[in-house]
Structure formats: structure tokens, C-alpha cells
């Protein structure tokens, strides 16, 4: 279930019913029913009151992105802030606040998001109306991501790459920067950090058999090891090569369709295996991509995130602060994680990189040159020079892409 954000709080929206008066209209309505269910009010309202839709026909951005923003209890405010920092009318956005968050927080997220009239006018922001119960390091983290991929595909909007983010992440480039930098890349590239050198993960994560209680118990989120399996560890698989890496990725639309449909059964087979593996999001997409003949040669060994770790690395990365800002910028990465809620470095990123004038305003771009809601409501206003206005972030990201995709690095670091 997905709720479309309108100009009011979720849950009380008006339903539209297609009524057939004649046989011919009845047949037509049956044929068109899937489209009506997927697009909601957008079809009934037309495009004359939605300038973003009209603008896309004249000068659509070169590429677009579909974002999943995952949040847990206490994350409503920063999920809404991240959405505003990432926003562009050509993209698609799906927010998932997990089931452990209280009902009041779900209502608060809906209110924060629906408070922006721009979202409703563009019709490209959704909140998962029936959220999943998520267990940290469990298979439900992976199933939630796959759920989001399937929903974003079903919405039938144009997008080229899927990006999964948590509410503790933040962008280091504007969306115009990202669109410009990716406009010259092959659309089938997947950015997945991966390696088959499992090291300590063989014993600690690959071989133990675990159960995620959120898969089969209502209201219970826990990762357990069955008593009869604690000493009987399974063997490392031989039917496929196991890969691991970062849980944060950027997936091409073609790969997203592949893991959703699984037409050669590889994604389904691997999903069944990963249902009982610890931290399955750090294994699944890597293993699918590198065992697929079609996608193994289109996988870039980079997750496009700036992350700072302890030495030696611990379970969680370090929280980023203003002391890390220079390194974030020099990395060229389009995203960074993790940040504490309300950390002053986020305000600096807003001012110095995204050119946002406040938490309720949008990042600089061709559709929103001044970053103010009043001026972002119509990209057809005089003075707009085009759909994309890249800046320094695009140059930094292009430099990173040039290095990562060079003949020296691309093939040598791929699926090995």
C-alpha cells in the first residue's frame, strides 16, 4: 500500500471510482484500471494545473532517480529534511517509516511532507501506507528495500537509477549536479561496493543460520539463532560465489527490474538463501550482480557514499561533523553518512553546497534557482534557463566517475 502525498494529512484522501455507463466504456475502464490505480489523482486532474508535468515535455532533465528514504522511530523530522534536500520534480521519492515507530510519528511524517504544496503539485512523493516491521541486520531490511523497488517500478514513472538512503544520510551535491554528472553514463551501470574476500564475515555472517522474527511474528523484531543450529554452521555455498560489501547502493532500472522479476530464477534463489544470513543487505545485491552474466560487467565497485570508520572498523561508522566537511567535499561522493540529527554540519552543507536558505526550502537548481518554495512552484516562470543548472558538485562527481570508470580501475575491481 502506498499513500500519495497531497495538500493534506494522509489517510483521509478521496477515492476516485471509474464508473462505466456503456459496454464500450466498461471494456475501456477494465483495460485502463491498472494505470488508474497506480497514478491516483494525477490522471483525473490533468496537466494544466501541474506545471512540472507540462515542463517535462519541453525540457526534461537528462536522467532521473528514484529514492527510498528509510526511517525508524524518532526519524520523522530528519526524513522530511532529507527529502527536501534531495527534492527535484523529475525524481520519484518513497518514504518508509518502519512499523516500530508509534502511530503519532507516522502522522507527524505525513504532516511534515504534505506541508509542502510543491510535492502535491508534482505528484512524485509517496509514503508507504502499510509499513514493514524491520529487524536490524535481519532479512526484513532487505525485503523492505525490494518492496520499495517493486513499488517504484509499479508507479510507472520515468527513472534511471534507484538509490536507497537512511534518514541519517545527506546529499553532498544538488540534484542538478547529480543529473548532469550521470547524463553521460551508460544507463545499465550499477554502483555496488563488493568483494568476494569475505574474511571474518565467513564465520560471523555467512555460515551462521539465523531467523528474523519480523518475517513471521506480528510485533516482534528480533534476530535469533535456533538452538539446534548454533553449532551446526552451514557450508559456504558452491552453487554460486558469495560477495559482500556496502548495503547502500545505486541500482540501474534494468537491474531493479531483474531483481524484482527474477526471470532466470537467480534473484529468487539467492533471496531464499539470504533470508537466513546475518546482514543480508550487505550480501544480496553484490551476489546477484556478480553471479549474473548480464550484470557482472556493468557493476562499479563504489557505493557513492562518504563514510568514516574507526580503525579497526566497528559495527557502525563514525558520526560526521564539521571537521569532516572538507574531506566529504574532496571525496567527490554525492552522499555521506551518518549524521546526528540537527548537527551543525548539515546547516553548513545546506548553505555552502546545496545553497538552501533554510530547512523548509529546496536546493539550488534549474527548476528552483532561488531555492524558495514560492519560486519553485512553477519552473516555466520567466528567467529559467533550463531544467538543469549544475555547479561545482557536478565537476567533483565527474572527476570521481572518471577515476572509478577508468580502464585502470573499472575492470580490475569488478566482481573479484
mmCIF file of C-alpha atoms in Angstrom:
data_model
loop_
_atom_site.group_PDB
_atom_site.id
_atom_site.type_symbol
_atom_site.label_atom_id
_atom_site.label_comp_id
_atom_site.label_asym_id
_atom_site.label_seq_id
_atom_site.Cartn_x
_atom_site.Cartn_y
_atom_site.Cartn_z
ATOM 1 C CA UNK A 1 0.000 0.000 0.000
ATOM 2 C CA UNK A 2 1.360 3.421 -0.963
ATOM 3 C CA UNK A 3 -0.065 6.782 0.017
ATOM 4 C CA UNK A 4 0.365 9.711 -2.368
ATOM 5 C CA UNK A 5 1.230 12.963 -0.686
ATOM 6 C CA UNK A 6 -1.348 15.657 -1.322
ATOM 7 C CA UNK A 7 -2.008 19.002 0.268
ATOM 8 C CA UNK A 8 -3.319 17.385 3.471
ATOM 9 C CA UNK A 9 -2.589 14.669 6.025
ATOM 10 C CA UNK A 10 -2.618 11.076 4.794
ATOM 11 C CA UNK A 11 -5.444 8.697 5.414
ATOM 12 C CA UNK A 12 -8.413 10.883 4.521
ATOM 13 C CA UNK A 13 -7.907 11.223 0.809
ATOM 14 C CA UNK A 14 -10.786 10.997 -1.629
ATOM 15 C CA UNK A 15 -11.007 7.799 -3.663
ATOM 16 C CA UNK A 16 -11.736 8.009 -7.365
ATOM 17 C CA UNK A 17 -14.054 5.403 -8.858
ATOM 18 C CA UNK A 18 -14.329 4.663 -12.557
ATOM 19 C CA UNK A 19 -17.974 4.066 -13.466
ATOM 20 C CA UNK A 20 -18.875 2.520 -16.789
ATOM 21 C CA UNK A 21 -22.120 3.597 -18.385
ATOM 22 C CA UNK A 22 -21.848 1.732 -21.644
ATOM 23 C CA UNK A 23 -20.348 -1.568 -22.635
ATOM 24 C CA UNK A 24 -17.574 0.070 -24.605
ATOM 25 C CA UNK A 25 -16.658 2.280 -21.647
ATOM 26 C CA UNK A 26 -16.731 -0.734 -19.356
ATOM 27 C CA UNK A 27 -14.204 -2.560 -21.509
ATOM 28 C CA UNK A 28 -12.038 0.515 -21.714
ATOM 29 C CA UNK A 29 -12.137 1.026 -17.968
ATOM 30 C CA UNK A 30 -11.062 -2.560 -17.356
ATOM 31 C CA UNK A 31 -8.124 -2.108 -19.689
ATOM 32 C CA UNK A 32 -7.142 1.177 -18.072
ATOM 33 C CA UNK A 33 -7.740 0.138 -14.464
ATOM 34 C CA UNK A 34 -4.080 -0.674 -13.623
ATOM 35 C CA UNK A 35 -2.984 2.767 -14.769
ATOM 36 C CA UNK A 36 -5.707 4.449 -12.732
ATOM 37 C CA UNK A 37 -4.745 2.550 -9.614
ATOM 38 C CA UNK A 38 -1.086 3.402 -9.987
ATOM 39 C CA UNK A 39 -1.256 7.086 -10.777
ATOM 40 C CA UNK A 40 -4.042 8.154 -8.437
ATOM 41 C CA UNK A 41 -5.214 11.748 -8.665
ATOM 42 C CA UNK A 42 -2.738 12.765 -11.313
ATOM 43 C CA UNK A 43 -4.810 11.304 -14.168
ATOM 44 C CA UNK A 44 -8.042 12.850 -13.002
ATOM 45 C CA UNK A 45 -6.566 16.314 -12.516
ATOM 46 C CA UNK A 46 -4.913 16.616 -15.892
ATOM 47 C CA UNK A 47 -1.690 18.516 -16.571
ATOM 48 C CA UNK A 48 -2.947 22.067 -16.899
ATOM 49 C CA UNK A 49 -2.711 22.598 -13.132
ATOM 50 C CA UNK A 50 0.564 20.720 -12.846
ATOM 51 C CA UNK A 51 3.347 22.799 -14.420
ATOM 52 C CA UNK A 52 6.014 20.168 -13.669
ATOM 53 C CA UNK A 53 4.310 17.671 -15.988
ATOM 54 C CA UNK A 54 3.939 20.239 -18.723
ATOM 55 C CA UNK A 55 7.556 21.290 -18.324
ATOM 56 C CA UNK A 56 8.879 17.758 -18.690
ATOM 57 C CA UNK A 57 7.650 17.567 -22.279
ATOM 58 C CA UNK A 58 9.610 20.673 -23.254
ATOM 59 C CA UNK A 59 12.902 20.129 -21.490
ATOM 60 C CA UNK A 60 13.101 17.114 -19.240
ATOM 61 C CA UNK A 61 16.314 16.565 -17.252
ATOM 62 C CA UNK A 62 18.709 14.114 -18.928
ATOM 63 C CA UNK A 63 18.311 11.426 -16.224
ATOM 64 C CA UNK A 64 16.226 10.967 -13.099
ATOM 65 C CA UNK A 65 16.382 8.985 -9.869
ATOM 66 C CA UNK A 66 14.065 7.013 -7.617
ATOM 67 C CA UNK A 67 14.831 7.376 -3.911
ATOM 68 C CA UNK A 68 13.937 5.221 -0.956
ATOM 69 C CA UNK A 69 14.297 7.066 2.359
ATOM 70 C CA UNK A 70 14.189 4.566 5.220
ATOM 71 C CA UNK A 71 13.412 5.810 8.713
ATOM 72 C CA UNK A 72 12.772 4.345 12.129
ATOM 73 C CA UNK A 73 11.316 5.597 15.393
ATOM 74 C CA UNK A 74 12.413 9.174 16.083
ATOM 75 C CA UNK A 75 13.390 9.857 12.451
ATOM 76 C CA UNK A 76 10.313 11.682 11.113
ATOM 77 C CA UNK A 77 11.824 15.184 11.187
ATOM 78 C CA UNK A 78 15.144 14.300 9.617
ATOM 79 C CA UNK A 79 13.493 12.106 6.970
ATOM 80 C CA UNK A 80 11.432 15.142 5.943
ATOM 81 C CA UNK A 81 14.569 17.305 5.937
ATOM 82 C CA UNK A 82 16.435 14.789 3.791
ATOM 83 C CA UNK A 83 13.533 14.701 1.337
ATOM 84 C CA UNK A 84 13.635 18.487 0.929
ATOM 85 C CA UNK A 85 17.421 18.436 0.433
ATOM 86 C CA UNK A 86 17.066 15.749 -2.268
ATOM 87 C CA UNK A 87 13.979 17.073 -3.968
ATOM 88 C CA UNK A 88 13.556 17.602 -7.697
ATOM 89 C CA UNK A 89 10.234 17.345 -9.562
ATOM 90 C CA UNK A 90 11.686 14.931 -12.137
ATOM 91 C CA UNK A 91 12.608 12.327 -9.500
ATOM 92 C CA UNK A 92 10.460 9.861 -7.545
ATOM 93 C CA UNK A 93 10.544 9.574 -3.745
ATOM 94 C CA UNK A 94 9.266 6.828 -1.460
ATOM 95 C CA UNK A 95 9.452 7.192 2.321
ATOM 96 C CA UNK A 96 9.259 4.192 4.632
ATOM 97 C CA UNK A 97 8.875 4.757 8.370
ATOM 98 C CA UNK A 98 9.003 1.295 9.909
ATOM 99 C CA UNK A 99 6.232 -0.261 11.957
ATOM 100 C CA UNK A 100 8.005 0.145 15.294
ATOM 101 C CA UNK A 101 7.506 3.912 15.128
ATOM 102 C CA UNK A 102 4.366 4.963 17.012
ATOM 103 C CA UNK A 103 1.240 5.986 15.128
ATOM 104 C CA UNK A 104 1.724 9.602 16.197
ATOM 105 C CA UNK A 105 5.097 9.701 14.472
ATOM 106 C CA UNK A 106 3.620 8.286 11.278
ATOM 107 C CA UNK A 107 1.053 11.092 11.362
ATOM 108 C CA UNK A 108 3.794 13.632 12.021
ATOM 109 C CA UNK A 109 5.795 12.457 8.993
ATOM 110 C CA UNK A 110 2.698 12.706 6.813
ATOM 111 C CA UNK A 111 2.056 16.235 8.073
ATOM 112 C CA UNK A 112 5.663 17.334 7.541
ATOM 113 C CA UNK A 113 5.697 16.022 3.987
ATOM 114 C CA UNK A 114 2.212 17.146 2.987
ATOM 115 C CA UNK A 115 3.017 20.641 4.259
ATOM 116 C CA UNK A 116 4.918 21.285 1.011
ATOM 117 C CA UNK A 117 2.431 22.211 -1.712
ATOM 118 C CA UNK A 118 5.159 21.591 -4.306
ATOM 119 C CA UNK A 119 5.149 17.843 -3.569
ATOM 120 C CA UNK A 120 1.429 17.619 -4.215
ATOM 121 C CA UNK A 121 1.659 19.663 -7.416
ATOM 122 C CA UNK A 122 4.425 17.490 -8.826
ATOM 123 C CA UNK A 123 2.816 14.259 -7.596
ATOM 124 C CA UNK A 124 6.124 12.440 -7.087
ATOM 125 C CA UNK A 125 6.324 11.794 -3.319
ATOM 126 C CA UNK A 126 4.815 8.738 -1.653
ATOM 127 C CA UNK A 127 4.763 7.305 1.865
ATOM 128 C CA UNK A 128 4.412 3.560 2.372
ATOM 129 C CA UNK A 129 0.963 3.250 3.893
ATOM 130 C CA UNK A 130 1.444 -0.277 5.226
ATOM 131 C CA UNK A 131 4.985 -0.167 6.615
ATOM 132 C CA UNK A 132 7.143 -3.177 7.356
ATOM 133 C CA UNK A 133 8.479 -4.324 10.700
ATOM 134 C CA UNK A 134 12.257 -4.175 10.302
ATOM 135 C CA UNK A 135 14.906 -6.070 12.261
ATOM 136 C CA UNK A 136 18.379 -4.563 12.299
ATOM 137 C CA UNK A 137 20.764 -6.877 10.371
ATOM 138 C CA UNK A 138 17.802 -9.111 9.501
ATOM 139 C CA UNK A 139 16.247 -10.157 6.205
ATOM 140 C CA UNK A 140 13.440 -7.639 6.707
ATOM 141 C CA UNK A 141 15.903 -4.848 5.944
ATOM 142 C CA UNK A 142 16.444 -6.442 2.538
ATOM 143 C CA UNK A 143 12.764 -7.222 1.968
ATOM 144 C CA UNK A 144 11.887 -3.574 2.675
ATOM 145 C CA UNK A 145 14.341 -2.395 0.024
ATOM 146 C CA UNK A 146 12.985 -4.901 -2.514
ATOM 147 C CA UNK A 147 9.456 -3.825 -1.611
ATOM 148 C CA UNK A 148 10.397 -0.219 -2.380
ATOM 149 C CA UNK A 149 11.983 -1.189 -5.713
ATOM 150 C CA UNK A 150 8.809 -3.027 -6.736
ATOM 151 C CA UNK A 151 6.573 -0.110 -5.740
ATOM 152 C CA UNK A 152 8.671 2.451 -7.588
ATOM 153 C CA UNK A 153 8.591 0.285 -10.714
ATOM 154 C CA UNK A 154 4.832 -0.182 -10.418
ATOM 155 C CA UNK A 155 4.245 3.561 -10.301
ATOM 156 C CA UNK A 156 5.362 3.673 -13.944
ATOM 157 C CA UNK A 157 7.258 6.918 -13.671
ATOM 158 C CA UNK A 158 10.422 7.524 -15.593
ATOM 159 C CA UNK A 159 13.613 6.999 -13.585
ATOM 160 C CA UNK A 160 17.046 5.640 -14.439
ATOM 161 C CA UNK A 161 18.630 4.716 -11.081
ATOM 162 C CA UNK A 162 17.308 3.591 -7.705
ATOM 163 C CA UNK A 163 19.039 4.975 -4.593
ATOM 164 C CA UNK A 164 18.476 3.704 -1.038
ATOM 165 C CA UNK A 165 19.198 6.120 1.785
ATOM 166 C CA UNK A 166 18.555 6.203 5.519
ATOM 167 C CA UNK A 167 17.273 9.211 7.422
ATOM 168 C CA UNK A 168 20.796 9.658 8.838
ATOM 169 C CA UNK A 169 22.249 10.293 5.341
ATOM 170 C CA UNK A 170 22.592 13.606 3.497
ATOM 171 C CA UNK A 171 23.476 14.718 -0.059
ATOM 172 C CA UNK A 172 26.753 16.427 -0.910
ATOM 173 C CA UNK A 173 25.627 17.624 -4.356
ATOM 174 C CA UNK A 174 22.472 19.173 -5.748
ATOM 175 C CA UNK A 175 20.157 17.048 -7.852
ATOM 176 C CA UNK A 176 21.129 19.109 -10.900
ATOM 177 C CA UNK A 177 24.756 18.202 -10.209
ATOM 178 C CA UNK A 178 23.824 14.534 -9.973
ATOM 179 C CA UNK A 179 21.724 14.613 -13.142
ATOM 180 C CA UNK A 180 24.418 16.350 -15.139
ATOM 181 C CA UNK A 181 27.199 14.021 -13.949
ATOM 182 C CA UNK A 182 25.178 10.884 -14.714
ATOM 183 C CA UNK A 183 23.805 12.087 -18.050
ATOM 184 C CA UNK A 184 26.831 10.758 -19.940
ATOM 185 C CA UNK A 185 26.974 7.339 -18.268
ATOM 186 C CA UNK A 186 25.541 4.066 -19.602
ATOM 187 C CA UNK A 187 22.118 3.537 -18.048
ATOM 188 C CA UNK A 188 22.861 -0.088 -17.095
ATOM 189 C CA UNK A 189 25.694 0.720 -14.645
ATOM 190 C CA UNK A 190 25.162 -0.367 -11.026
ATOM 191 C CA UNK A 191 27.121 1.233 -8.213
ATOM 192 C CA UNK A 192 27.578 -1.562 -5.689
ATOM 193 C CA UNK A 193 30.588 -1.817 -3.406
ATOM 194 C CA UNK A 194 31.569 -5.503 -3.458
ATOM 195 C CA UNK A 195 34.272 -8.085 -2.819
ATOM 196 C CA UNK A 196 34.471 -11.881 -2.644
ATOM 197 C CA UNK A 197 37.196 -11.713 0.048
ATOM 198 C CA UNK A 198 34.823 -12.416 2.910
ATOM 199 C CA UNK A 199 37.450 -12.693 5.674
ATOM 200 C CA UNK A 200 35.850 -12.685 9.120
ATOM 201 C CA UNK A 201 32.375 -12.471 7.562
ATOM 202 C CA UNK A 202 32.557 -16.159 6.571
ATOM 203 C CA UNK A 203 32.420 -17.264 10.195
ATOM 204 C CA UNK A 204 30.423 -14.385 11.683
ATOM 205 C CA UNK A 205 27.794 -13.768 8.999
ATOM 206 C CA UNK A 206 27.795 -16.205 6.075
ATOM 207 C CA UNK A 207 27.819 -19.552 7.870
ATOM 208 C CA UNK A 208 25.521 -18.980 10.889
ATOM 209 C CA UNK A 209 21.838 -19.696 10.219
ATOM 210 C CA UNK A 210 19.566 -17.052 11.739
ATOM 211 C CA UNK A 211 15.855 -16.282 11.822
ATOM 212 C CA UNK A 212 14.357 -12.811 11.549
ATOM 213 C CA UNK A 213 11.244 -12.957 13.741
ATOM 214 C CA UNK A 214 9.723 -9.937 11.968
ATOM 215 C CA UNK A 215 9.165 -12.188 8.938
ATOM 216 C CA UNK A 216 6.639 -14.383 10.729
ATOM 217 C CA UNK A 217 5.616 -12.811 14.052
ATOM 218 C CA UNK A 218 3.394 -9.782 14.464
ATOM 219 C CA UNK A 219 5.008 -7.055 16.527
ATOM 220 C CA UNK A 220 8.238 -8.956 17.166
ATOM 221 C CA UNK A 221 11.524 -7.719 15.703
ATOM 222 C CA UNK A 222 14.488 -9.833 16.698
ATOM 223 C CA UNK A 223 17.348 -11.755 15.105
ATOM 224 C CA UNK A 224 17.719 -15.207 16.685
ATOM 225 C CA UNK A 225 19.752 -18.359 16.191
ATOM 226 C CA UNK A 226 17.763 -21.590 16.586
ATOM 227 C CA UNK A 227 19.232 -23.668 19.423
ATOM 228 C CA UNK A 228 19.807 -26.710 17.243
ATOM 229 C CA UNK A 229 21.767 -24.685 14.679
ATOM 230 C CA UNK A 230 24.171 -22.721 16.839
ATOM 231 C CA UNK A 231 26.933 -25.300 16.491
ATOM 232 C CA UNK A 232 25.969 -26.704 13.092
ATOM 233 C CA UNK A 233 27.148 -23.981 10.777
ATOM 234 C CA UNK A 234 26.324 -24.372 7.112
ATOM 235 C CA UNK A 235 28.975 -24.593 4.439
ATOM 236 C CA UNK A 236 29.953 -21.722 2.185
ATOM 237 C CA UNK A 237 27.848 -22.091 -0.999
ATOM 238 C CA UNK A 238 29.335 -23.758 -4.081
ATOM 239 C CA UNK A 239 26.409 -23.216 -6.481
ATOM 240 C CA UNK A 240 27.303 -19.520 -6.645
ATOM 241 C CA UNK A 241 30.059 -17.195 -5.478
ATOM 242 C CA UNK A 242 29.225 -15.177 -2.390
ATOM 243 C CA UNK A 243 30.054 -11.455 -2.408
ATOM 244 C CA UNK A 244 29.740 -8.833 0.294
ATOM 245 C CA UNK A 245 30.049 -5.073 0.599
ATOM 246 C CA UNK A 246 28.048 -1.961 1.438
ATOM 247 C CA UNK A 247 24.283 -2.124 1.988
ATOM 248 C CA UNK A 248 23.935 1.286 0.313
ATOM 249 C CA UNK A 249 23.767 1.180 -3.467
ATOM 250 C CA UNK A 250 22.662 2.880 -6.667
ATOM 251 C CA UNK A 251 20.928 0.366 -8.949
ATOM 252 C CA UNK A 252 20.096 0.775 -12.614
ATOM 253 C CA UNK A 253 16.457 0.421 -13.613
ATOM 254 C CA UNK A 254 17.255 -2.681 -15.660
ATOM 255 C CA UNK A 255 18.883 -4.343 -12.634
ATOM 256 C CA UNK A 256 15.989 -3.239 -10.418
ATOM 257 C CA UNK A 257 13.588 -4.949 -12.828
ATOM 258 C CA UNK A 258 15.791 -8.043 -12.829
ATOM 259 C CA UNK A 259 15.846 -8.494 -9.038
ATOM 260 C CA UNK A 260 12.091 -7.882 -8.955
ATOM 261 C CA UNK A 261 11.115 -10.232 -11.797
ATOM 262 C CA UNK A 262 13.926 -12.789 -11.486
ATOM 263 C CA UNK A 263 13.228 -14.240 -14.923
ATOM 264 C CA UNK A 264 16.158 -16.669 -14.813
ATOM 265 C CA UNK A 265 15.405 -17.509 -11.126
ATOM 266 C CA UNK A 266 18.809 -16.404 -9.825
ATOM 267 C CA UNK A 267 17.443 -13.462 -7.767
ATOM 268 C CA UNK A 268 14.769 -15.703 -6.186
ATOM 269 C CA UNK A 269 17.225 -18.487 -5.385
ATOM 270 C CA UNK A 270 19.632 -16.068 -3.763
ATOM 271 C CA UNK A 271 16.821 -14.333 -1.886
ATOM 272 C CA UNK A 272 15.843 -17.640 -0.273
ATOM 273 C CA UNK A 273 19.458 -18.202 0.769
ATOM 274 C CA UNK A 274 19.825 -14.678 2.140
ATOM 275 C CA UNK A 275 16.681 -14.971 4.258
ATOM 276 C CA UNK A 276 18.816 -16.736 6.883
ATOM 277 C CA UNK A 277 22.061 -14.796 6.653
ATOM 278 C CA UNK A 278 23.205 -12.050 9.017
ATOM 279 C CA UNK A 279 23.208 -8.564 7.446
ATOM 280 C CA UNK A 280 21.734 -9.816 4.178
ATOM 281 C CA UNK A 281 21.655 -6.281 2.610
ATOM 282 C CA UNK A 282 25.467 -6.422 2.671
ATOM 283 C CA UNK A 283 25.454 -9.592 0.545
ATOM 284 C CA UNK A 284 22.376 -9.841 -1.661
ATOM 285 C CA UNK A 285 22.771 -7.235 -4.411
ATOM 286 C CA UNK A 286 26.510 -7.921 -4.625
ATOM 287 C CA UNK A 287 25.969 -11.661 -5.046
ATOM 288 C CA UNK A 288 23.148 -11.282 -7.576
ATOM 289 C CA UNK A 289 25.053 -8.801 -9.740
ATOM 290 C CA UNK A 290 28.345 -10.695 -9.741
ATOM 291 C CA UNK A 291 26.727 -14.067 -10.496
ATOM 292 C CA UNK A 292 24.669 -12.702 -13.374
ATOM 293 C CA UNK A 293 26.187 -12.873 -16.850
ATOM 294 C CA UNK A 294 24.252 -9.790 -17.872
ATOM 295 C CA UNK A 295 25.159 -7.521 -14.954
ATOM 296 C CA UNK A 296 28.564 -8.679 -13.729
ATOM 297 C CA UNK A 297 30.310 -6.481 -16.309
ATOM 298 C CA UNK A 298 28.130 -3.458 -15.518
ATOM 299 C CA UNK A 299 28.886 -3.288 -11.796
ATOM 300 C CA UNK A 300 31.001 -0.412 -10.490
ATOM 301 C CA UNK A 301 32.850 -1.157 -7.260
ATOM 302 C CA UNK A 302 31.784 2.003 -5.431
ATOM 303 C CA UNK A 303 28.737 2.841 -3.284
ATOM 304 C CA UNK A 304 28.984 6.632 -3.902
ATOM 305 C CA UNK A 305 28.993 7.383 -0.149
ATOM 306 C CA UNK A 306 31.475 9.153 2.059
ATOM 307 C CA UNK A 307 31.763 7.170 5.294
ATOM 308 C CA UNK A 308 34.312 7.464 8.099
ATOM 309 C CA UNK A 309 35.200 4.375 10.138
ATOM 310 C CA UNK A 310 37.101 3.611 13.295
ATOM 311 C CA UNK A 311 40.418 1.781 12.948
ATOM 312 C CA UNK A 312 39.792 -1.112 13.058
ATOM 313 C CA UNK A 313 36.206 -0.661 11.807
ATOM 314 C CA UNK A 314 33.354 -1.260 14.249
ATOM 315 C CA UNK A 315 29.751 -2.224 13.588
ATOM 316 C CA UNK A 316 28.676 1.354 12.836
ATOM 317 C CA UNK A 317 30.543 4.180 11.090
ATOM 318 C CA UNK A 318 31.502 7.333 12.945
ATOM 319 C CA UNK A 319 29.147 10.289 13.021
ATOM 320 C CA UNK A 320 30.295 13.041 10.681
ATOM 321 C CA UNK A 321 30.829 16.596 11.893
ATOM 322 C CA UNK A 322 32.085 19.931 10.559
ATOM 323 C CA UNK A 323 35.646 18.651 10.945
ATOM 324 C CA UNK A 324 34.904 16.149 8.173
ATOM 325 C CA UNK A 325 33.327 18.602 5.719
ATOM 326 C CA UNK A 326 36.470 19.255 3.684
ATOM 327 C CA UNK A 327 37.119 15.530 3.252
ATOM 328 C CA UNK A 328 33.498 14.975 2.285
ATOM 329 C CA UNK A 329 33.739 17.577 -0.456
ATOM 330 C CA UNK A 330 37.107 16.373 -1.755
ATOM 331 C CA UNK A 331 35.849 12.783 -1.954
ATOM 332 C CA UNK A 332 33.509 13.712 -4.790
ATOM 333 C CA UNK A 333 30.865 11.370 -3.367
ATOM 334 C CA UNK A 334 27.266 12.520 -3.871
ATOM 335 C CA UNK A 335 26.106 11.269 -0.438
ATOM 336 C CA UNK A 336 27.518 10.950 3.080
ATOM 337 C CA UNK A 337 26.551 9.065 6.219
ATOM 338 C CA UNK A 338 25.989 9.052 9.198
ATOM 339 C CA UNK A 339 24.915 12.341 10.734
ATOM 340 C CA UNK A 340 23.349 13.082 14.081
ATOM 341 C CA UNK A 341 20.008 14.820 13.884
ATOM 342 C CA UNK A 342 20.418 18.585 13.834
ATOM 343 C CA UNK A 343 24.230 18.525 13.689
ATOM 344 C CA UNK A 344 25.561 21.979 12.635
ATOM 345 C CA UNK A 345 27.412 20.419 9.701
ATOM 346 C CA UNK A 346 24.050 19.826 7.999
ATOM 347 C CA UNK A 347 23.383 23.578 8.070
ATOM 348 C CA UNK A 348 26.800 24.177 6.515
ATOM 349 C CA UNK A 349 26.075 21.666 3.754
ATOM 350 C CA UNK A 350 22.763 23.426 3.128
ATOM 351 C CA UNK A 351 24.377 26.854 2.860
ATOM 352 C CA UNK A 352 27.709 26.105 1.207
ATOM 353 C CA UNK A 353 26.918 23.159 -1.078
ATOM 354 C CA UNK A 354 23.193 22.840 -1.662
ATOM 355 C CA UNK A 355 22.543 26.610 -1.471
ATOM 356 C CA UNK A 356 19.434 26.166 0.630
ATOM 357 C CA UNK A 357 18.340 29.217 2.584
ATOM 358 C CA UNK A 358 16.567 27.250 5.276
ATOM 359 C CA UNK A 359 15.341 23.782 6.269
ATOM 360 C CA UNK A 360 11.960 24.360 4.598
ATOM 361 C CA UNK A 361 13.443 25.314 1.233
ATOM 362 C CA UNK A 362 14.876 23.388 -1.678
ATOM 363 C CA UNK A 363 18.355 23.044 -3.152
ATOM 364 C CA UNK A 364 19.553 25.269 -5.967
ATOM 365 C CA UNK A 365 18.757 24.086 -9.485
ATOM 366 C CA UNK A 366 17.348 24.995 -12.859
ATOM 367 C CA UNK A 367 13.794 24.426 -11.686
ATOM 368 C CA UNK A 368 14.320 26.270 -8.396
ATOM 369 C CA UNK A 369 17.003 28.887 -8.923
ATOM 370 C CA UNK A 370 16.354 30.847 -5.763
ATOM 371 C CA UNK A 371 15.631 27.855 -3.541
ATOM 372 C CA UNK A 372 12.357 29.316 -2.260
ATOM 373 C CA UNK A 373 9.019 27.494 -2.313
ATOM 374 C CA UNK A 374 7.174 30.397 -3.897
ATOM 375 C CA UNK A 375 9.587 30.463 -6.824
ATOM 376 C CA UNK A 376 9.794 26.674 -7.109
ATOM 377 C CA UNK A 377 6.088 26.241 -7.743
ATOM 378 C CA UNK A 378 6.357 26.913 -11.477
ATOM 379 C CA UNK A 379 9.500 26.018 -13.459
ATOM 380 C CA UNK A 380 8.026 27.816 -16.501
ATOM 381 C CA UNK A 381 8.476 31.235 -14.915
ATOM 382 C CA UNK A 382 10.492 33.843 -16.893
ATOM 383 C CA UNK A 383 14.188 33.748 -16.210
ATOM 384 C CA UNK A 384 14.515 29.985 -16.023
ATOM 385 C CA UNK A 385 17.239 28.992 -18.476
ATOM 386 C CA UNK A 386 16.702 25.235 -18.473
ATOM 387 C CA UNK A 387 15.826 22.165 -16.443
ATOM 388 C CA UNK A 388 19.367 21.618 -15.111
ATOM 389 C CA UNK A 389 21.898 24.069 -13.663
ATOM 390 C CA UNK A 390 24.946 22.090 -12.494
ATOM 391 C CA UNK A 391 27.612 23.593 -10.291
ATOM 392 C CA UNK A 392 30.863 22.619 -8.617
ATOM 393 C CA UNK A 393 29.344 19.408 -7.259
ATOM 394 C CA UNK A 394 28.903 18.123 -10.802
ATOM 395 C CA UNK A 395 32.579 18.682 -11.568
ATOM 396 C CA UNK A 396 33.637 16.857 -8.396
ATOM 397 C CA UNK A 397 31.324 13.953 -9.166
ATOM 398 C CA UNK A 398 32.502 13.741 -12.775
ATOM 399 C CA UNK A 399 36.088 13.564 -11.547
ATOM 400 C CA UNK A 400 35.147 10.677 -9.264
ATOM 401 C CA UNK A 401 33.341 8.910 -12.136
ATOM 402 C CA UNK A 402 36.318 9.421 -14.425
ATOM 403 C CA UNK A 403 38.642 7.838 -11.894
ATOM 404 C CA UNK A 404 36.295 4.989 -10.948
ATOM 405 C CA UNK A 405 35.386 4.106 -14.528
ATOM 406 C CA UNK A 406 38.913 4.428 -15.917
ATOM 407 C CA UNK A 407 40.412 1.497 -17.774
ATOM 408 C CA UNK A 408 42.841 1.055 -14.902
ATOM 409 C CA UNK A 409 40.202 0.712 -12.182
ATOM 410 C CA UNK A 410 36.870 -0.405 -13.633
ATOM 411 C CA UNK A 411 37.625 -3.965 -14.798
ATOM 412 C CA UNK A 412 40.332 -4.668 -12.232
ATOM 413 C CA UNK A 413 37.969 -4.054 -9.317
ATOM 414 C CA UNK A 414 34.944 -5.761 -10.788
ATOM 415 C CA UNK A 415 33.371 -8.875 -9.225
ATOM 416 C CA UNK A 416 36.570 -10.318 -7.785
#
